[in-house]
Short mmCIF file of C-alpha atoms and ligand atoms in Angstrom, two decimals:
data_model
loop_
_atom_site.label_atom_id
_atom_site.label_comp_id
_atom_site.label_asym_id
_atom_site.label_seq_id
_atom_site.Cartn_x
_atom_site.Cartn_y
_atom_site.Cartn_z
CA UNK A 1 28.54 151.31 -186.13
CA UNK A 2 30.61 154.13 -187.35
CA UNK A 3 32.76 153.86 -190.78
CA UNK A 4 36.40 154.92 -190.76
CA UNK A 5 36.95 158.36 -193.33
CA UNK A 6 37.70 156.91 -196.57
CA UNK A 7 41.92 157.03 -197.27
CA UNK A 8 42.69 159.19 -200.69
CA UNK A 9 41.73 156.84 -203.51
CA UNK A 10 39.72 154.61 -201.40
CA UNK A 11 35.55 153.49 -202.33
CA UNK A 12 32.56 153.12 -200.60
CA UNK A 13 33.29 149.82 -201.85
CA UNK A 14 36.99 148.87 -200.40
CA UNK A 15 36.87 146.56 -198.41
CA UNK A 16 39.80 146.60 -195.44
CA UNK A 17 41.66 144.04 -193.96
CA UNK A 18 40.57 144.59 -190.19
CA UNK A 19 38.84 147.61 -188.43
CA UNK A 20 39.74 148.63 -184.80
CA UNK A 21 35.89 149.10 -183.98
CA UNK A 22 36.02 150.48 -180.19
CA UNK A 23 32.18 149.82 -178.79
CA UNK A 24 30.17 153.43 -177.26
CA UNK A 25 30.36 151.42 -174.19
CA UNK A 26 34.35 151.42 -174.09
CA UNK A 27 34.33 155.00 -175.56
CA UNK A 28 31.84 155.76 -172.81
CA UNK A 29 33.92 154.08 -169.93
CA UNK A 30 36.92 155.87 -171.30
CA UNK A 31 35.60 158.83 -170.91
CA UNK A 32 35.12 158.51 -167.43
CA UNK A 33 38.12 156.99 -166.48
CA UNK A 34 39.70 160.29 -167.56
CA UNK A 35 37.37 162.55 -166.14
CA UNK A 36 38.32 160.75 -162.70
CA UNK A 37 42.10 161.35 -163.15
CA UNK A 38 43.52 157.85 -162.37
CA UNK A 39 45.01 156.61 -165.51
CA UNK A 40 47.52 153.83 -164.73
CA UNK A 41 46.99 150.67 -163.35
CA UNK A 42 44.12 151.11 -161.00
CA UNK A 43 40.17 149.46 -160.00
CA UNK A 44 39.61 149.82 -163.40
CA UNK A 45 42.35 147.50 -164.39
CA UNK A 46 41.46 144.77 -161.28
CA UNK A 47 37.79 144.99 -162.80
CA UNK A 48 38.74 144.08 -166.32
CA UNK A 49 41.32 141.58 -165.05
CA UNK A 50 38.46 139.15 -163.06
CA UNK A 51 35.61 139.89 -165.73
CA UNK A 52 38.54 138.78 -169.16
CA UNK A 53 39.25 135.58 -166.31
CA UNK A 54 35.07 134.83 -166.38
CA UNK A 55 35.08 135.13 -170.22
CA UNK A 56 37.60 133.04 -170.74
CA UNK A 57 36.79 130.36 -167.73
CA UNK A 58 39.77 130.87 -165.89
CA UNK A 59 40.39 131.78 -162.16
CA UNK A 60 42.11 134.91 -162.71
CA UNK A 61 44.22 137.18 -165.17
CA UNK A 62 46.99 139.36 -165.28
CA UNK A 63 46.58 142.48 -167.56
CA UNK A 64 50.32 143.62 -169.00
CA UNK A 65 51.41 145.87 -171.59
CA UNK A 66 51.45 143.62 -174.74
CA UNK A 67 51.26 139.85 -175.79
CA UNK A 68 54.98 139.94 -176.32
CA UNK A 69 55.79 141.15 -173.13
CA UNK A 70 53.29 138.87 -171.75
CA UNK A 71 55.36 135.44 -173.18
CA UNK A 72 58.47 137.50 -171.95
CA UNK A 73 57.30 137.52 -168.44
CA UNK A 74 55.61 133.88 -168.71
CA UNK A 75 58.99 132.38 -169.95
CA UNK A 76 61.43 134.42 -167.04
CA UNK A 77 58.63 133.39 -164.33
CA UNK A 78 59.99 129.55 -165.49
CA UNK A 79 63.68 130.37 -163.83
CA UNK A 80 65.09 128.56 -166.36
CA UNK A 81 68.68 128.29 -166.90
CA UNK A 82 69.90 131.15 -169.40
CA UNK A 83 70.16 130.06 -173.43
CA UNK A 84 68.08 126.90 -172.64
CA UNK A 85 66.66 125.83 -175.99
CA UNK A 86 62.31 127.13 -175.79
CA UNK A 87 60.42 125.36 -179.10
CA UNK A 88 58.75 127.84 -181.22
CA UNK A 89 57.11 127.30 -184.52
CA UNK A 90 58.79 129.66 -187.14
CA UNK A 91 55.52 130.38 -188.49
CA UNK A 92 54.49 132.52 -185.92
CA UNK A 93 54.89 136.72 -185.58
CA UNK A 94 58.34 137.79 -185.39
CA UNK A 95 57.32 139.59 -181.66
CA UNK A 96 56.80 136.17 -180.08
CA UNK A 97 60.43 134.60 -180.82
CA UNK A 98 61.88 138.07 -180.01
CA UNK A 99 60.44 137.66 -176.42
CA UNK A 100 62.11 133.99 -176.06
CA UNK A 101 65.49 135.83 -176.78
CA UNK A 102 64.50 138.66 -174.56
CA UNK A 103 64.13 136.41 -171.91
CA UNK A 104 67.71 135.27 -172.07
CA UNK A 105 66.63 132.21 -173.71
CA UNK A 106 67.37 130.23 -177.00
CA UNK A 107 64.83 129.87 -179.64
CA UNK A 108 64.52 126.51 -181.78
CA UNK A 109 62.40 126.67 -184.63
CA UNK A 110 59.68 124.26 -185.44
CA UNK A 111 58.34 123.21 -188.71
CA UNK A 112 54.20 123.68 -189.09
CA UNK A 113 51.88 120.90 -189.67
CA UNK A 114 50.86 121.49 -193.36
CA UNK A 115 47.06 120.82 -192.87
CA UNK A 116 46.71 122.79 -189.59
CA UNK A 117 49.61 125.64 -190.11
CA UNK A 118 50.14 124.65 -186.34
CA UNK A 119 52.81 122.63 -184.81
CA UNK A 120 52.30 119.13 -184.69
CA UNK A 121 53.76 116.37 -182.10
CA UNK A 122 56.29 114.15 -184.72
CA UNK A 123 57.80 117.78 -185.50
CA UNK A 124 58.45 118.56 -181.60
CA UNK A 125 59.44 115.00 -180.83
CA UNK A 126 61.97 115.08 -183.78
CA UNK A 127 63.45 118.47 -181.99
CA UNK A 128 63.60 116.85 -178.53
CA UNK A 129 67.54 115.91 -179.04
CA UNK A 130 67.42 119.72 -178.20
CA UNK A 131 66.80 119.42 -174.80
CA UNK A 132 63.80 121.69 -174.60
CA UNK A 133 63.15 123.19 -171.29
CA UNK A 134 60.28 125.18 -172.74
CA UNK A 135 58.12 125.43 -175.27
CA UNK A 136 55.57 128.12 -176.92
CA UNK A 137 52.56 127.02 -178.36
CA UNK A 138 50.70 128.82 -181.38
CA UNK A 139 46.97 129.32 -182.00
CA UNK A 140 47.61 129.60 -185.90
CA UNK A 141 44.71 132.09 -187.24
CA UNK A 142 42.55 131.20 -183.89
CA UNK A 143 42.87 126.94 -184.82
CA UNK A 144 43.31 125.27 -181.28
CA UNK A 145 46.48 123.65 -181.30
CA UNK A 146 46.75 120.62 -179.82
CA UNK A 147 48.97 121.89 -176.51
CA UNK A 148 48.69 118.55 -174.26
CA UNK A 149 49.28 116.67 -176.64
CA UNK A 150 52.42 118.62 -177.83
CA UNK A 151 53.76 119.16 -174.50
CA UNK A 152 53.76 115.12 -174.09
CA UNK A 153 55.85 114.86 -177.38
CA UNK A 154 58.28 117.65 -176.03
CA UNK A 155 58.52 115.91 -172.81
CA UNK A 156 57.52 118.74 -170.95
CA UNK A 157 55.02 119.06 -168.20
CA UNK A 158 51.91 121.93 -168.91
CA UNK A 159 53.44 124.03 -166.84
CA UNK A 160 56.74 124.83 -168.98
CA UNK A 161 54.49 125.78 -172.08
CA UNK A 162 53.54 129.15 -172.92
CA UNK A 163 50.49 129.23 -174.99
CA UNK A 164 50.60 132.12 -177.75
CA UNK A 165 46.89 132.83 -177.53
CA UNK A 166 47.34 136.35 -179.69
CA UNK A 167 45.26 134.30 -181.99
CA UNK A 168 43.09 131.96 -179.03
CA UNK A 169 40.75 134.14 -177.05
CA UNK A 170 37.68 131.85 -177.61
CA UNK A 171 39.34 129.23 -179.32
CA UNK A 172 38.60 125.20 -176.82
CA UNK A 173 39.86 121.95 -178.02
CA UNK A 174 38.38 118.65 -176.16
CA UNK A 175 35.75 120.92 -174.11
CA UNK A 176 38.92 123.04 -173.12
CA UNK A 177 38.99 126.77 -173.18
CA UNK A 178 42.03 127.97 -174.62
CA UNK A 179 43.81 130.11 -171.54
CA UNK A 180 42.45 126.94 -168.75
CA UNK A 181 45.50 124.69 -169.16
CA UNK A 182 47.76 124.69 -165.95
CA UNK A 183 50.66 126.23 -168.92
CA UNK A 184 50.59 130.13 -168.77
CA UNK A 185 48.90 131.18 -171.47
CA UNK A 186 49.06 135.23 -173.23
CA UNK A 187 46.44 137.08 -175.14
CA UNK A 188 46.78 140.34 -177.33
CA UNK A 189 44.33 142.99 -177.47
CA UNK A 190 46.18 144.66 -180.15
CA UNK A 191 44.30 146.66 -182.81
CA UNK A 192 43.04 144.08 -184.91
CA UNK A 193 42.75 141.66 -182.82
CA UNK A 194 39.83 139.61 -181.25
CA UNK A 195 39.49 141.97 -178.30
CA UNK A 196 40.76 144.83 -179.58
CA UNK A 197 42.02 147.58 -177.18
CA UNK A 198 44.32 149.38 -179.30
CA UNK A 199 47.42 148.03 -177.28
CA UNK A 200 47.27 145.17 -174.39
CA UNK A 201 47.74 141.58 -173.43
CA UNK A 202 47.19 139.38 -170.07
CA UNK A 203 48.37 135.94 -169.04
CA UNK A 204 46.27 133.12 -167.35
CA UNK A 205 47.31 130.61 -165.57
CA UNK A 206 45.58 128.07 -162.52
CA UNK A 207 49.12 128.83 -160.39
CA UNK A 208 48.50 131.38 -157.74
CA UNK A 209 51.97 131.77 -156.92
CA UNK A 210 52.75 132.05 -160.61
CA UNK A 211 50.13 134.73 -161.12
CA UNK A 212 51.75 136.53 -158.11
CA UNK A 213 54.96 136.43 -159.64
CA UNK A 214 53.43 138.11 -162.68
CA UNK A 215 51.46 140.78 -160.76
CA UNK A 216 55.08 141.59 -159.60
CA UNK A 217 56.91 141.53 -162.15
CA UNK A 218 55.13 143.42 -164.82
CA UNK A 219 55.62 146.53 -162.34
CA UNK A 220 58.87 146.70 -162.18
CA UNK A 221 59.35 143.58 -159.46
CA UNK A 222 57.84 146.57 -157.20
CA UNK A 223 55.80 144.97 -153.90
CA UNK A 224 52.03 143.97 -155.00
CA UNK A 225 49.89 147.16 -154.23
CA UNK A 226 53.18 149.61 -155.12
CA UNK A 227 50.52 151.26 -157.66
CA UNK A 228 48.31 152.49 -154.06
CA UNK A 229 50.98 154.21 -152.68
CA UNK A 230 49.58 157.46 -154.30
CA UNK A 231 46.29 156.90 -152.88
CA UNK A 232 44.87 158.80 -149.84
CA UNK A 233 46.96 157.58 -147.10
CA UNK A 234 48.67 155.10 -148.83
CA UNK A 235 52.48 153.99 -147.08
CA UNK A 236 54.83 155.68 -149.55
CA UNK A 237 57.61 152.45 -148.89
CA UNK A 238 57.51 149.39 -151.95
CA UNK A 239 60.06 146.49 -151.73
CA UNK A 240 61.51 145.56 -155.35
CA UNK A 241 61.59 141.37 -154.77
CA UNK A 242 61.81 139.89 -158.56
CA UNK A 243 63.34 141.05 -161.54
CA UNK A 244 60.44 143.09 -163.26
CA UNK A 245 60.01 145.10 -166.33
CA UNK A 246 58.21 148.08 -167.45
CA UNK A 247 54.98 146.53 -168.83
CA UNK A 248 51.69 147.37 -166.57
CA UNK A 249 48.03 147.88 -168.42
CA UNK A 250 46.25 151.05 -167.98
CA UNK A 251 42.77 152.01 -166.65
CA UNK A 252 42.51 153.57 -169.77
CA UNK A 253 42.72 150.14 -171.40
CA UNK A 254 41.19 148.42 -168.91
CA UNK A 255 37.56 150.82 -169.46
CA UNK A 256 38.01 150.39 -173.39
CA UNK A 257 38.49 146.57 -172.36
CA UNK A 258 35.48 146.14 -170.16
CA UNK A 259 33.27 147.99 -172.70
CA UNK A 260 34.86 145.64 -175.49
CA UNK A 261 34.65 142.65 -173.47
CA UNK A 262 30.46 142.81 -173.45
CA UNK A 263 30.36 142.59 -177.07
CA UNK A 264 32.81 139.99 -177.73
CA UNK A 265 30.22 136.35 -177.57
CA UNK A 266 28.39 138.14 -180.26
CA UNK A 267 31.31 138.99 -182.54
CA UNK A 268 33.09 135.75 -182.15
CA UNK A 269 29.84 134.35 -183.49
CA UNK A 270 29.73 137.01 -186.07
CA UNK A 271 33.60 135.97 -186.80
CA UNK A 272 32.68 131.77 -187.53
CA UNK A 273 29.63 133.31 -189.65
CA UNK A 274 31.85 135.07 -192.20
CA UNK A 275 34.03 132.12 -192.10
CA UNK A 276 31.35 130.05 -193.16
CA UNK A 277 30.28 132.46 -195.58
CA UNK A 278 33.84 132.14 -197.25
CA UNK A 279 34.23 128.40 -196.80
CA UNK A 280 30.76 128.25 -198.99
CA UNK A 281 31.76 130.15 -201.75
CA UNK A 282 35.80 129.34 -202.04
CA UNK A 283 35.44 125.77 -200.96
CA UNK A 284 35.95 123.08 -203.94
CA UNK A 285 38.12 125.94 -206.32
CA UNK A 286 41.15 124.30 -207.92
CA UNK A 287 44.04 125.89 -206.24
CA UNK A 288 42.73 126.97 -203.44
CA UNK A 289 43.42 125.59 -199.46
CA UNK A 290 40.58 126.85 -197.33
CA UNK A 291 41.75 127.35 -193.73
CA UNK A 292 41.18 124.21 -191.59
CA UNK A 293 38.56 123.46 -188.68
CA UNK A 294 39.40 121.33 -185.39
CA UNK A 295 37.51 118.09 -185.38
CA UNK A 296 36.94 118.56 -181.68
CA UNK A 297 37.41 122.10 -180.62
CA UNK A 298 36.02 125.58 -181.52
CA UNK A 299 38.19 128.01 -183.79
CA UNK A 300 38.54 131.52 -182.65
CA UNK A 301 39.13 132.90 -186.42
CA UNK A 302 40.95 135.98 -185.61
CA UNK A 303 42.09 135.53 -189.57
CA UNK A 304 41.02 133.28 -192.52
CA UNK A 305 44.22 132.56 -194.02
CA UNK A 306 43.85 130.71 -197.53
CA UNK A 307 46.52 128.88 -199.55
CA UNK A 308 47.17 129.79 -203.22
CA UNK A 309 48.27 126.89 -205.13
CA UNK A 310 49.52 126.93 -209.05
CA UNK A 311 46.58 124.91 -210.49
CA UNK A 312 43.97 128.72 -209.36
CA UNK A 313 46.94 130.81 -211.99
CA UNK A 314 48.06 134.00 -210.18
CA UNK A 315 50.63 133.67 -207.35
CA UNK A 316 49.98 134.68 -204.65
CA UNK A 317 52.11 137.84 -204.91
CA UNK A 318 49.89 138.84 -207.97
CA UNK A 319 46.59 138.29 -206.18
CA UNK A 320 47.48 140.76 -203.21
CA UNK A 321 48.46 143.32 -205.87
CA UNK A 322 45.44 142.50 -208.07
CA UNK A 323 43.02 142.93 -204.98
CA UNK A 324 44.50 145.85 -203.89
CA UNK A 325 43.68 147.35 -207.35
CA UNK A 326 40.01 146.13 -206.68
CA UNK A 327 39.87 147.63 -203.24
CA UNK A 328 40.35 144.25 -201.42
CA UNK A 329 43.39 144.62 -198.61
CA UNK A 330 44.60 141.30 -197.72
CA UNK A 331 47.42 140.48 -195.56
CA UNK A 332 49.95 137.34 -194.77
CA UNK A 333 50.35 135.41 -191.79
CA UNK A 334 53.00 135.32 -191.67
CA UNK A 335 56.89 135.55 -193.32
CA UNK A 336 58.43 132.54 -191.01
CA UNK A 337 61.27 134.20 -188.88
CA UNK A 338 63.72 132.11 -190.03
CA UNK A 339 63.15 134.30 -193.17
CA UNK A 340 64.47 137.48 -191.25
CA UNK A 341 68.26 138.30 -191.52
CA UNK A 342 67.87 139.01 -188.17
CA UNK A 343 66.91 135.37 -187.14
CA UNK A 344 69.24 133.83 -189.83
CA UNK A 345 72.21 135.55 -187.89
CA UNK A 346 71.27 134.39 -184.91
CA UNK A 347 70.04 130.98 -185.74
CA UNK A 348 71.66 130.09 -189.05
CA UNK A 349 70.35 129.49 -192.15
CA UNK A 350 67.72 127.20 -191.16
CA UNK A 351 65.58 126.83 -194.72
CA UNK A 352 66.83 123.28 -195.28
CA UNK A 353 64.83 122.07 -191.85
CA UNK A 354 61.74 124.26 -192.50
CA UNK A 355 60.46 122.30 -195.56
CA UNK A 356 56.28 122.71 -194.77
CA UNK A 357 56.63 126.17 -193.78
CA UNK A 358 59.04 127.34 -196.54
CA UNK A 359 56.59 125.85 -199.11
CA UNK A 360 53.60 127.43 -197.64
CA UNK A 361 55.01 130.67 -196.83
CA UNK A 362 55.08 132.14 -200.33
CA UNK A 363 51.06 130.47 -200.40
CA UNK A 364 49.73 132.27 -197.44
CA UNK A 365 46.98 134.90 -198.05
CA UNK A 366 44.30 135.86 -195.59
CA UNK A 367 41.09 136.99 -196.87
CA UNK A 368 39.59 140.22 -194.70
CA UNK A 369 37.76 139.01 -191.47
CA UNK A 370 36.22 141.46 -188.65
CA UNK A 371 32.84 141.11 -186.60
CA UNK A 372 31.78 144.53 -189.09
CA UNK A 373 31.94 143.23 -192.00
CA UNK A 374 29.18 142.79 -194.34
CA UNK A 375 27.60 139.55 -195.82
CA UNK A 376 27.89 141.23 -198.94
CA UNK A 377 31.73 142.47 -198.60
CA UNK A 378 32.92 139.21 -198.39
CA UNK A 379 30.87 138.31 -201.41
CA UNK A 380 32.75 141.03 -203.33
CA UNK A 381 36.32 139.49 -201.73
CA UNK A 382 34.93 136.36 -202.89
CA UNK A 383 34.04 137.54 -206.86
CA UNK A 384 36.78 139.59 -207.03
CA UNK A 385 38.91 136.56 -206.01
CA UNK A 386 37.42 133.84 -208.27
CA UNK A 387 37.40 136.54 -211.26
CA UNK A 388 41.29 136.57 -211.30
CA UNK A 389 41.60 132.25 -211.77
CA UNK A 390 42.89 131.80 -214.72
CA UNK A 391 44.02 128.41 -214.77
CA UNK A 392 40.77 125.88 -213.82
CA UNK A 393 42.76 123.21 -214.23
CA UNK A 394 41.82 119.59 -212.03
C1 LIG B 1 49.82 139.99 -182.49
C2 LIG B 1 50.65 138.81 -182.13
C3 LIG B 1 51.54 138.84 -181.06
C4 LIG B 1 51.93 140.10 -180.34
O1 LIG B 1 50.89 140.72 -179.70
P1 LIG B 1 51.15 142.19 -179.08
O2 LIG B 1 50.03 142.34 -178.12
O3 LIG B 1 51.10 143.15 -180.22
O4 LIG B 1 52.47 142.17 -178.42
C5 LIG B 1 52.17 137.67 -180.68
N1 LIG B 1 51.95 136.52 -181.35
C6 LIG B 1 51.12 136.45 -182.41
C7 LIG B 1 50.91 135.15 -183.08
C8 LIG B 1 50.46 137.61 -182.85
O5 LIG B 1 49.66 137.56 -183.92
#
């Protein structure tokens, strides 16, 4: 493993948030994808697309540009009627309600379970007098949420949910893989995430036709093998036959992918391993809401977000500062979008219907997690932490 150059002001001993570690086998594979000169969607890309399908357990995958563009294109392929209402929680990243609206649809904000920081199925039955005719479903931190079950409450069949798996690769609830539902569900390889890539997402889902429809669409609705037409030989006439966007993977990605991919059982492992690590040592602290673990499922922890309550002293405002200070980057997952004056416009002021997540929101603090980091880094995050209570009050 390689360190990153220390920032100005930085220790040996800072400890960051997240690290974009690329594996020598995805450096190597990058290499060569650019010594061969095909660097858009190509072999490489089919390659990474059936070996992500295997790791997750699914039949097959469709590699796109982003996450966000990913629920874009999972929500259009629905053909639902324009402004229909789509069920989102609010505490979710700002890029996945964006992509309901992008799709022509209307968002309705959910309220977040306050043990699980996911949705849960009184919250999306109380919302049903909105006619949903989609919903999204949240992995919150890599927690499986409980998508059957919600879709039941929503009155919706699998099929019209979109599972926001940004957080889910490797995440199961009741002996269920997260991406094997028959919804559509979308995974981010951004930076700091599970699989990271730099930039990249892909959908699974069990319906062919659907998963044509994708293939098509993320290439500008151009005919299937459009991206051959360059090879040797290759016809140089495409049909355009659904609406499409701009939002293919690369081979580039896909090599960094595939070299990724063959390291990620071991750092999911690595991942629940720090989480225990933290649970041990933060567990039974006044003030303090350790992040929650499904009674029947596996968490993915892509974060380790902790609550800061008033009985542990320091807000939690004055503990990101404070940490900072102490070379410990945190980050918060996340300001609910009805927050944004963005979402307010659109929406309205929504605050009075968002009870759990508006009292949580100013709680949230996650702790640093990534496969790299040392035992004893988080048991610096961890003393550094504790050393700033100053009310131990029970
Ligand atoms: C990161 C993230 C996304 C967006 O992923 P991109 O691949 O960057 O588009 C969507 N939803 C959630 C919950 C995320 O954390």
């Amino acid at each position: 493993m390689t360190t990153a150059p220390l920032l100005p002001g930085q220790t040996t001993d800072h400890v960051s948030f997240a690290q974009c570690h690329i594996s020598p086998e995805a450096r190597e594979l990058a290499l060569e994808v650019m010594a061969g000169g095909w660097l858009t969607a190509g072999q490489r890309t089919l390659q990474f697309e059936e070996e992500l399908a295997r790791w997750v357990g699914a039949r097959t995958s469709v590699a796109v540009s982003s996450c966000t563009a990913a629920i874009e294109m999972a929500l259009r392929a629905l053909d639902l009627r324009p402004g229909s209402a789509v069920l989102t929680p609010t505490l979710t990243f700002c890029g996945a309600v964006n992509a309901i609206v992008h799709a022509g649809l209307r968002p309705v904000l959910l309220d977040v379970d306050e043990q699980t920081l996911t949705v849960n199925a009184s919250e999306v039955e109380s919302k049903r007098r909105e006619r949903p005719a989609a919903m999204v479903v949240q992995h919150m931190a890599g927690y499986p949420a409980a998508t059957q079950e919600l879709a039941e409450a929503a009155g919706l069949t699998l099929d019209r949910v979109v599972e926001d798996a940004a957080h889910g690769l490797g995440a199961s609830r009741d002996g269920r893989a997260v991406g094997t539902l028959p919804s559509t569900t979308c995974f981010s390889f951004y930076a700091t995430k599970n699989l990271p890539i730099g930039e990249g997402g892909a959908l699974t889902t069990p319906d062919p036709e659907r998963t044509d429809r994708l293939r098509v669409m993320r290439q500008h609705g151009m005919s299937k093998d459009a991206w051959r037409r360059y090879e040797p030989g290759a016809g140089w006439r495409y049909e355009v036959t659904v609406d499409g966007l701009k939002a293919n993977f690369t081979d580039l990605q896909a090599a960094i992918g595939l070299g990724q991919l063959a390291h990620l059982h071991t750092w999911q492992a690595r991942r629940a391993e720090l989480a225990d690590r933290y649970d041990a040592q933060l567990g039974d602290v006044p003030g303090l809401v350790l992040p929650p673990r499904p009674s029947d499922g596996r968490h993915a922890w892509h974060l380790y977000p902790i609550r800061v309550q008033p009985a542990f002293g320091p807000c939690r405002d004055e503990l990101i500062a404070a940490l900072a200070e102490r070379g410990v980057d945190t980050s918060v997952h996340f300001i609910p979008v009805h927050r944004f004056p963005y979402f307010r416009q659109l929406l309205g002021d929504l605050t009075p219907s968002l009870p759990v997540a508006e009292r949580v929101a100013d709680q949230l603090l996650s702790l640093p997690l990534h496969p790299h980091l040392s035992d004893d880094a988080v048991d610096r995050v961890c003393a550094q932490l504790l050393s700033l209570r100053t009310h131990p009050r029970r």
